[in-house]
Coordinates of C-alpha atoms and ligand atoms in Angstrom, one line a residue:
M174 CA 133.2 -23.4 -3.2
G175 CA 129.8 -23.5 -1.3
L176 CA 127.1 -20.9 -1.3
A177 CA 127.0 -18.7 1.8
P178 CA 124.0 -20.1 4.7
S179 CA 122.7 -17.0 5.0
I180 CA 122.3 -16.4 1.6
I181 CA 120.8 -19.6 1.0
L182 CA 117.7 -19.0 4.3
S183 CA 117.4 -15.5 2.5
D184 CA 116.3 -17.2 -0.6
T185 CA 114.1 -19.7 0.9
L186 CA 112.5 -16.1 3.0
T187 CA 111.7 -14.3 -0.4
L188 CA 110.7 -17.3 -2.0
T189 CA 108.2 -18.6 0.7
L190 CA 107.3 -15.2 0.8
G191 CA 106.5 -14.5 -2.0
L192 CA 104.5 -17.9 -2.5
L193 CA 102.6 -16.3 0.2
L194 CA 101.7 -12.7 -1.0
A195 CA 101.3 -15.2 -4.4
G196 CA 98.3 -17.3 -2.3
L197 CA 97.2 -14.3 -0.7
V198 CA 96.4 -12.3 -3.8
V199 CA 94.6 -15.3 -5.5
L200 CA 92.3 -15.5 -2.4
V201 CA 91.9 -12.6 -1.9
A202 CA 90.8 -12.2 -5.0
L203 CA 88.9 -15.6 -4.7
L204 CA 87.2 -13.4 -2.4
V205 CA 86.6 -10.4 -3.7
V206 CA 85.3 -12.6 -6.5
V207 CA 83.2 -14.4 -4.3
L208 CA 82.0 -11.6 -2.6
L209 CA 81.2 -10.2 -5.3
R210 CA 79.1 -13.2 -6.5
Y211 CA 77.4 -12.8 -3.2
R212 CA 76.6 -9.0 -3.6
K213 CA 74.8 -9.4 -6.6
W214 CA 72.7 -12.3 -5.5
L215 CA 72.1 -10.3 -2.0
S216 CA 71.3 -6.9 -4.2
E217 CA 68.9 -9.7 -6.5
I218 CA 67.2 -11.1 -3.3
G219 CA 67.2 -7.8 -2.0
T220 CA 65.5 -6.3 -5.2
G221 CA 63.2 -9.2 -5.2
A222 CA 62.2 -8.3 -1.2
T223 CA 62.3 -4.7 -1.9
Q224 CA 59.2 -6.1 -4.2
M225 CA 57.5 -8.1 -2.5
A226 CA 57.2 -5.4 0.2
K227 CA 55.5 -2.9 -1.7
G228 CA 52.7 -5.4 -2.5
D229 CA 53.7 -6.4 -6.0
F230 CA 54.5 -10.8 -6.0
S231 CA 53.9 -10.8 -9.5
R232 CA 57.9 -11.7 -10.2
P233 CA 59.1 -14.4 -7.6
I234 CA 63.1 -14.5 -6.9
R235 CA 65.5 -15.9 -8.7
A236 CA 67.2 -19.5 -7.0
T237 CA 70.2 -18.9 -8.0
G238 CA 73.7 -19.1 -6.1
P239 CA 74.9 -21.5 -3.4
P240 CA 72.6 -22.9 -1.2
P241 CA 72.4 -20.9 1.6
V242 CA 71.1 -18.1 -0.9
A243 CA 68.8 -20.4 -2.9
A244 CA 67.3 -21.3 0.3
L245 CA 66.8 -17.8 1.2
A246 CA 65.2 -16.4 -2.4
D247 CA 62.7 -19.8 -2.0
T248 CA 61.9 -19.5 2.0
L249 CA 61.3 -15.4 0.9
N250 CA 58.7 -16.8 -2.1
Q251 CA 57.2 -18.9 0.0
M252 CA 56.7 -16.3 2.2
A253 CA 55.3 -13.9 -1.1
Q254 CA 53.1 -16.4 -1.6
Q255 CA 51.3 -17.1 1.3
L256 CA 51.2 -13.0 1.9
D257 CA 49.1 -12.5 -1.9
D258 CA 47.2 -15.5 -1.4
R259 CA 46.2 -14.4 2.7
L260 CA 45.7 -10.5 1.0
S261 CA 43.8 -12.1 -1.9
E262 CA 41.2 -13.8 0.3
V263 CA 41.2 -10.4 2.7
V264 CA 39.9 -8.0 -0.6
R265 CA 37.7 -10.8 -2.1
Q266 CA 35.9 -11.2 1.6
R267 CA 36.1 -6.8 2.2
N268 CA 34.7 -7.0 -1.7
E269 CA 32.1 -9.3 -0.6
L270 CA 31.5 -7.7 2.4
G271 CA 31.0 -4.0 0.6
T272 CA 28.7 -5.5 -1.6
I273 CA 26.9 -7.2 0.5
L274 CA 26.1 -3.7 2.3
S275 CA 26.0 -1.4 -0.3
S276 CA 23.3 -3.4 -2.0
M277 CA 21.7 -3.2 1.2
E278 CA 18.2 -2.0 1.8
E279 CA 19.1 -1.0 5.1
G280 CA 21.3 1.6 6.5
V281 CA 24.3 0.8 8.2
L282 CA 26.6 2.9 10.2
A283 CA 29.7 2.1 11.8
V284 CA 31.2 4.3 14.5
D285 CA 35.0 3.5 16.7
S286 CA 34.9 3.9 20.6
Q287 CA 35.9 8.0 20.0
L288 CA 32.4 8.4 18.5
R289 CA 34.1 8.7 14.9
V290 CA 32.6 7.3 11.6
I291 CA 34.5 4.5 10.1
S292 CA 31.9 3.3 7.6
L293 CA 29.0 3.5 6.1
N294 CA 26.9 2.0 3.0
R295 CA 25.1 3.4 0.5
S296 CA 21.1 3.2 2.0
A297 CA 22.6 4.9 5.5
A298 CA 24.3 7.4 3.1
A299 CA 21.0 7.6 1.1
M300 CA 19.0 8.0 4.6
L301 CA 20.8 10.9 6.6
Q302 CA 21.5 12.7 3.2
L303 CA 25.7 12.4 4.1
N304 CA 28.3 12.0 1.6
P305 CA 30.4 9.1 2.1
A306 CA 33.6 10.4 1.0
V307 CA 33.7 13.1 3.3
T308 CA 31.5 11.2 6.2
I309 CA 34.2 8.9 6.8
D310 CA 36.0 10.1 9.7
R311 CA 34.5 12.4 10.9
P312 CA 32.6 12.6 14.9
I313 CA 28.9 11.9 14.4
D314 CA 28.1 15.1 15.8
Q315 CA 29.3 16.6 12.6
A316 CA 27.8 13.7 10.4
I317 CA 24.0 12.6 11.7
S318 CA 22.3 15.9 12.4
D319 CA 19.2 13.9 14.2
P320 CA 19.7 13.9 18.1
E321 CA 18.1 10.8 19.3
L322 CA 20.1 8.5 16.9
R323 CA 23.6 10.2 17.9
R324 CA 21.7 9.1 21.8
Y325 CA 21.6 5.9 20.6
I326 CA 25.1 5.3 19.2
S327 CA 26.8 6.7 22.8
L328 CA 23.9 5.0 25.4
T329 CA 25.4 1.5 23.1
L330 CA 28.7 3.0 23.7
E331 CA 27.7 3.9 27.6
T332 CA 26.4 1.0 28.3
G333 CA 27.3 -2.4 26.5
R334 CA 24.0 -2.3 24.9
G335 CA 21.7 -2.5 22.3
V336 CA 18.9 0.3 21.2
Q337 CA 16.1 -0.3 18.9
G338 CA 13.8 2.7 18.2
E339 CA 11.5 4.7 16.1
V340 CA 12.8 8.1 14.4
T341 CA 11.6 10.4 12.0
L342 CA 14.5 12.1 9.4
R343 CA 13.0 15.1 8.2
Q344 CA 13.7 16.1 5.2
P345 CA 14.9 19.8 4.7
N346 CA 15.7 18.7 0.9
P347 CA 12.9 17.5 -1.4
Q348 CA 15.3 17.2 -4.2
P349 CA 17.9 14.8 -3.0
P350 CA 22.1 15.8 -3.5
K351 CA 23.6 14.0 -6.2
W352 CA 25.2 10.6 -4.6
V353 CA 21.5 10.3 -2.2
Y354 CA 19.6 10.1 -5.5
E355 CA 22.1 7.4 -7.2
A356 CA 22.3 6.0 -3.9
L357 CA 17.8 5.8 -4.1
M358 CA 17.3 5.0 -7.5
H359 CA 20.4 2.3 -7.2
N360 CA 17.5 0.5 -4.7
R361 CA 14.3 1.2 -6.8
R362 CA 16.1 0.0 -9.6
G363 CA 16.5 -3.2 -8.5
R364 CA 12.7 -3.5 -8.2
V365 CA 11.0 -2.2 -11.5
K366 CA 10.8 -4.7 -14.2
D367 CA 13.5 -4.2 -16.4
G368 CA 12.4 -2.1 -19.1
E369 CA 10.9 0.2 -17.2
E370 CA 12.2 4.0 -15.6
P371 CA 11.8 3.9 -11.3
A372 CA 9.9 6.9 -10.7
P373 CA 11.2 10.2 -10.3
I374 CA 12.3 10.2 -7.0
V375 CA 11.7 13.3 -4.3
L376 CA 12.3 13.5 -0.8
Q377 CA 9.9 13.3 2.6
D378 CA 10.1 12.3 5.5
R379 CA 11.2 9.5 6.7
I380 CA 9.9 6.8 9.7
I381 CA 12.9 5.2 10.1
E382 CA 13.4 2.0 13.1
A383 CA 16.8 2.6 13.9
T384 CA 18.7 -0.8 16.3
S385 CA 22.5 0.4 18.1
A386 CA 24.7 -3.0 18.7
I387 CA 27.8 -2.6 20.4
L388 CA 31.4 -3.8 18.6
R389 CA 33.8 -5.4 20.0
D390 CA 37.6 -6.6 19.0
A391 CA 38.5 -10.3 19.8
A392 CA 39.5 -9.4 23.1
G393 CA 35.7 -8.5 24.3
R394 CA 36.6 -4.7 24.5
R395 CA 34.1 -1.8 22.7
M396 CA 36.0 -0.5 19.6
G397 CA 32.5 0.7 19.1
V398 CA 29.2 0.8 17.9
V399 CA 26.9 -0.3 14.4
L400 CA 23.7 1.1 13.8
V401 CA 21.2 -0.9 11.5
L402 CA 18.5 2.1 9.9
H403 CA 15.3 0.5 8.4
D404 CA 12.8 2.9 6.8
V405 CA 8.9 1.6 8.0
S406 CA 7.5 4.5 6.7
E407 CA 5.5 2.6 4.2
L408 CA 4.9 0.5 6.8
R409 CA 3.3 3.0 9.1
R410 CA 1.8 4.7 5.8
L411 CA -0.3 1.3 5.5
E412 CA -1.1 0.7 8.9
S413 CA -2.6 4.1 8.8
I414 CA -4.2 3.5 5.7
R415 CA -6.1 0.4 7.0
Q416 CA -6.8 2.0 10.6
D417 CA -8.4 4.3 8.5
F418 CA -9.9 2.2 6.4
V419 CA -11.3 0.2 9.3
A420 CA -12.9 3.2 10.9
N421 CA -14.6 4.3 7.9
V422 CA -15.9 0.7 7.6
S423 CA -17.2 0.9 11.2
H424 CA -18.6 4.5 10.7
E425 CA -20.2 3.7 7.5
I426 CA -22.3 0.1 8.8
R427 CA -22.7 1.5 12.2
T428 CA -25.3 4.6 10.8
P429 CA -27.5 1.2 9.4
I430 CA -26.7 -1.1 12.4
S431 CA -28.1 1.3 14.7
A432 CA -30.6 2.4 12.6
I433 CA -32.4 -1.2 12.2
K434 CA -31.5 -1.5 15.6
A435 CA -33.9 1.0 17.0
A436 CA -36.6 -0.4 14.0
A437 CA -36.7 -3.3 15.4
E438 CA -36.3 -2.8 19.3
T439 CA -39.6 0.0 18.6
L440 CA -41.7 -3.0 17.2
H441 CA -40.6 -5.7 19.2
D442 CA -41.5 -3.1 22.6
D443 CA -44.7 -2.2 21.2
M444 CA -46.1 -5.7 21.0
E445 CA -44.3 -7.0 24.1
L446 CA -46.2 -4.1 26.0
A447 CA -49.4 -4.6 23.7
P448 CA -49.2 -8.4 22.9
D449 CA -52.6 -8.4 21.7
S450 CA -52.4 -5.2 19.6
P451 CA -50.4 -5.8 16.9
P452 CA -49.2 -1.8 16.0
D453 CA -51.2 -0.5 13.2
P454 CA -50.3 -1.7 9.4
Q455 CA -48.7 2.1 8.8
T456 CA -46.6 1.9 11.9
L457 CA -45.5 -1.9 10.9
G458 CA -45.0 -0.5 7.4
T459 CA -42.8 1.9 8.2
F460 CA -40.9 0.0 10.2
L461 CA -39.9 -2.6 8.2
G462 CA -39.5 0.4 5.5
I463 CA -36.6 1.6 7.6
I464 CA -35.4 -1.9 8.6
M465 CA -35.6 -2.8 4.8
R466 CA -33.7 0.4 2.9
Q467 CA -31.4 0.0 5.7
A468 CA -30.1 -3.5 5.0
E469 CA -30.5 -2.1 1.4
R470 CA -27.8 0.0 2.6
L471 CA -25.6 -2.6 4.3
H472 CA -25.6 -5.1 1.2
A473 CA -24.6 -1.7 -0.8
I474 CA -21.7 -1.5 1.1
V475 CA -21.3 -5.0 1.8
E476 CA -21.0 -6.2 -1.8
D477 CA -18.4 -2.5 -3.3
L478 CA -16.4 -3.4 -0.5
L479 CA -16.2 -7.1 -1.4
S480 CA -15.6 -5.4 -5.2
L481 CA -12.7 -3.7 -4.1
A482 CA -11.2 -6.6 -2.7
R483 CA -11.6 -8.5 -5.2
I484 CA -10.1 -6.3 -7.5
E485 CA -6.7 -5.6 -5.2
Q486 CA -6.4 -9.6 -5.3
G487 CA -6.7 -9.7 -8.8
N488 CA -4.4 -6.8 -9.4
R489 CA -1.9 -7.4 -6.1
E490 CA -1.8 -11.5 -7.5
N491 CA -1.7 -10.3 -11.5
T492 CA -5.0 -12.4 -12.0
I493 CA -6.9 -10.1 -13.7
E494 CA -8.1 -12.2 -16.7
L495 CA -8.4 -9.0 -20.2
E496 CA -9.3 -10.5 -23.5
L497 CA -9.5 -8.4 -26.5
C498 CA -13.2 -7.6 -27.1
P499 CA -15.5 -4.5 -28.4
L500 CA -16.1 -1.3 -26.1
A501 CA -19.0 -0.8 -28.0
P502 CA -21.5 -3.6 -25.9
V503 CA -19.9 -3.4 -22.4
I504 CA -20.3 0.1 -22.6
G505 CA -23.8 -0.3 -24.0
A506 CA -25.1 -3.0 -21.4
A507 CA -24.0 -0.5 -18.7
V508 CA -26.6 2.2 -20.8
E509 CA -28.2 0.0 -20.5
T510 CA -28.4 -1.3 -16.3
C511 CA -28.7 2.6 -15.8
Q512 CA -31.3 3.6 -18.2
A513 CA -34.5 3.0 -15.7
K514 CA -33.0 5.7 -13.8
A515 CA -31.9 8.5 -16.0
N516 CA -35.6 8.0 -17.3
A517 CA -36.4 8.2 -13.8
K518 CA -35.3 11.7 -13.7
N519 CA -35.8 12.7 -16.8
I520 CA -32.0 12.7 -17.6
S521 CA -31.2 11.3 -21.8
L522 CA -28.4 9.2 -22.0
T523 CA -26.6 9.4 -25.5
V524 CA -23.6 7.2 -26.4
H525 CA -20.9 7.5 -29.0
C526 CA -18.8 4.5 -29.5
D527 CA -16.9 2.8 -32.9
S528 CA -18.2 -0.5 -33.0
D529 CA -14.6 -1.4 -34.5
L530 CA -13.0 0.1 -31.7
S531 CA -11.8 -3.4 -29.7
T532 CA -9.1 -3.2 -26.8
K533 CA -7.8 -6.1 -23.9
I534 CA -9.8 -5.6 -21.1
N535 CA -11.5 -7.3 -18.1
Q536 CA -15.8 -6.8 -19.8
M537 CA -17.4 -7.3 -16.1
M538 CA -15.1 -5.0 -14.5
I539 CA -15.0 -2.2 -17.3
E540 CA -19.1 -2.6 -17.5
Q541 CA -18.9 -2.6 -13.7
A542 CA -16.6 1.1 -13.8
V543 CA -18.6 2.6 -16.3
I544 CA -22.1 1.9 -14.6
N545 CA -20.3 4.0 -11.4
L546 CA -19.4 6.6 -13.0
I547 CA -22.4 6.8 -15.5
D548 CA -25.0 5.8 -11.8
N549 CA -22.9 8.8 -10.4
A550 CA -23.6 11.3 -13.1
V551 CA -27.6 11.0 -12.8
K552 CA -27.4 10.9 -9.2
Y553 CA -25.6 14.4 -9.0
S554 CA -27.6 15.9 -11.8
P555 CA -30.7 17.6 -12.4
E556 CA -34.0 16.4 -13.3
N557 CA -33.9 17.0 -17.3
T558 CA -30.6 17.0 -17.6
K559 CA -28.2 14.8 -20.4
V560 CA -25.7 12.6 -19.4
E561 CA -23.6 11.9 -22.6
V562 CA -21.2 8.2 -23.1
S563 CA -18.2 7.7 -25.1
A564 CA -15.8 5.6 -26.1
R565 CA -12.8 7.0 -28.1
L566 CA -8.9 5.1 -29.3
E567 CA -6.6 8.4 -28.5
S568 CA -2.7 8.4 -28.8
A569 CA -2.0 5.2 -27.7
E570 CA -4.7 4.9 -25.3
V571 CA -9.0 4.2 -25.4
V572 CA -10.8 6.6 -23.7
I573 CA -13.6 6.3 -21.9
R574 CA -15.5 9.4 -21.2
V575 CA -18.8 10.1 -18.6
S576 CA -19.9 13.4 -18.8
D577 CA -22.6 15.9 -17.1
Q578 CA -25.0 18.2 -16.5
G579 CA -24.9 18.2 -13.2
R580 CA -23.8 20.7 -10.7
G581 CA -20.5 20.3 -10.6
I582 CA -17.7 19.4 -7.8
E583 CA -15.7 21.5 -5.6
P584 CA -12.3 22.0 -7.1
E585 CA -10.1 21.5 -3.7
H586 CA -12.3 17.7 -3.5
L587 CA -10.6 16.5 -6.9
P588 CA -7.4 15.4 -5.4
R589 CA -9.7 13.4 -2.8
L590 CA -12.1 12.7 -4.9
F591 CA -11.0 8.3 -5.3
E592 CA -10.4 7.9 -2.1
R593 CA -12.7 5.2 -0.4
F594 CA -15.7 7.1 1.5
Y595 CA -14.3 10.0 0.4
R596 CA -17.7 12.1 -0.4
T597 CA -18.2 16.4 -0.7
D598 CA -21.5 16.0 0.8
R599 CA -22.0 13.0 3.0
A600 CA -25.8 13.7 3.9
R601 CA -26.3 13.7 0.4
S602 CA -24.7 10.3 -0.9
R603 CA -26.3 8.8 1.9
Q604 CA -29.6 9.7 1.2
M605 CA -29.2 9.0 -2.7
G606 CA -28.0 5.6 -1.0
G607 CA -24.2 5.9 -2.2
T608 CA -21.8 4.3 -0.5
G609 CA -18.6 6.6 -1.2
L610 CA -17.1 3.5 -2.7
G611 CA -17.9 4.0 -6.4
L612 CA -15.2 5.9 -7.7
S613 CA -12.7 4.3 -5.5
I614 CA -13.5 1.6 -7.2
V615 CA -13.3 3.0 -10.2
K616 CA -9.3 3.5 -10.0
H617 CA -8.7 0.0 -9.3
I618 CA -9.9 -1.3 -12.1
A619 CA -8.6 1.7 -14.7
E620 CA -5.6 0.4 -12.6
A621 CA -5.7 -3.4 -13.4
H622 CA -5.7 -2.2 -16.8
G623 CA -3.0 -0.4 -16.9
G624 CA -4.8 3.0 -17.0
L625 CA -5.6 5.9 -15.2
V626 CA -9.3 7.6 -14.1
S627 CA -9.3 10.9 -14.2
V628 CA -12.0 14.0 -13.5
E629 CA -12.3 17.6 -15.4
S630 CA -15.4 19.5 -13.4
R631 CA -17.0 23.8 -13.2
L632 CA -19.2 23.9 -10.8
G633 CA -23.1 24.9 -11.9
K634 CA -22.0 23.2 -15.6
G635 CA -21.2 19.8 -14.7
S636 CA -18.1 16.8 -14.8
T637 CA -16.5 14.9 -16.9
F638 CA -14.7 11.4 -15.6
N639 CA -12.1 10.0 -17.9
L640 CA -11.5 6.7 -17.3
S641 CA -8.8 5.9 -20.0
I642 CA -7.0 2.1 -20.5
P643 CA -3.5 1.4 -23.0
S644 CA -5.0 0.5 -26.0
Q645 CA -4.5 -3.1 -27.2
D646 CA -5.2 -4.6 -30.7
E647 CA -3.9 -7.7 -30.2
Ligands
LIG297 P1 -21.0 7.7 -3.8 O1 -20.9 6.6 -3.5 O2 -21.1 9.0 -2.4 O3 -21.3 8.1 -4.9 P2 -18.4 7.9 -5.3 O4 -17.1 7.3 -4.7 O5 -18.9 7.3 -6.6 O6 -19.4 7.8 -4.3 O7 -18.5 9.2 -5.6 C1 -18.1 9.9 -4.6 C2 -18.1 11.1 -4.7 O8 -17.4 12.0 -5.5 C3 -19.5 11.5 -4.6 O9 -20.2 11.4 -2.5 C4 -20.3 13.0 -4.9 O10 -19.8 13.5 -4.4 C5 -19.0 12.9 -6.0 N1 -19.2 12.9 -6.7 C6 -18.7 11.4 -7.9 N2 -19.5 11.7 -9.1 C7 -19.4 12.9 -9.2 C8 -20.3 13.7 -10.1 N3 -20.5 12.9 -11.6 N4 -21.1 15.0 -9.7 C9 -20.9 15.4 -8.3 N5 -20.7 14.9 -7.9 C10 -20.0 13.9 -8.2

């Protein structure tokens, strides 16, 4: 008896279907496994990419999985490496630029096309008294108070051309705010010698040379303005001192030159008018006397100017030689030089100086300074008075003191007494043969020794000049 064909067919179908189903289940299971694996690989790549997006390139993605997945991880890693290199380069360049800008003595300030401050360095902040922390992004109207500087910037943005000029920045507050103080100290520290503390800062009005230039992007479009500020106050101050000095010298030498010229012309005219009768000896003597005295005066001015120039040059070039030597002979020599003048006015000159007092000095210069001080004491004291000269060790300084019982000096003159050509009484000084340079020479000599000179005076009682130099006994 055979099986019915329909039953056989149904069994085969069931088997096939079962096999198919089993195959499908295996396939789905495989697919799920593969998908899960892919999900794991892709999620690893995703985590790595997120990490990179946050700027962390320190952990490369593991290049596991089938070739396309590994290749993707590899490409991402390479991209990350390149990004990291470029970023490091950009940061290095930015830091370099920042360091250069912040160590510049010139102030640099940049604004964008909306006239908002986009950058300013330490010096610009100090010059303009701006706090960088709150100035960035501010409109210049609020940041820069000087209208002239603001005009330079807007003009440059409008025309595309740079502007240059000088402005005076008023400093309403002589005690600078903390950030300005630190910026100025930073610049000043760069200029003082090791171990020295820079002088304290008091703000004064500054003369600033400002130069503006247009900032353009790669396509040449105007994108802002950069302003460079150069503090020329010291330069202008020195220029004005030099101009004053030239004017003073010209004025000082004009008087003796005019007197010599007038005397010589008078003699010459007399002799031309009456060639057969030369001027009588008395007239001749008077005019020759004028010529000699005025020539003497010119000689004294030129000698003093040369002395000053030599000391200043030595000071500048550090070529003044100091050697350890006793003070007593140097002071003795100065007193000896002035003795005749003192005798002529019956002024008694007394000296107190320990014979073992020594320090490092330039003998010629100290002698010259003491001569100038004694000469003044004698010149500006009445007859029959006393001039005392002493040298003593006081703390770490050798103090040379010259005291007189002369007319004294009004207090208002004291601060300017050591300036070149400064006199309390011009006519009187000239009449005494003074050049107005004696005390200025003393001051420069003191400075050449790292010391200073000071004066105390009481009207009608007398004056005391102190020349202090550091004591160095080796
Ligand atoms: P000068 O050649 O005029 O003496 P100095 O520079 O030596 O120039 O002195 C400047 C001025 O200081 C003098 O003109 C004088 O007015 C004043 N002076 C200097 N020393 C004395 C002194 N011992 N007593 C009074 N006045 C003095």
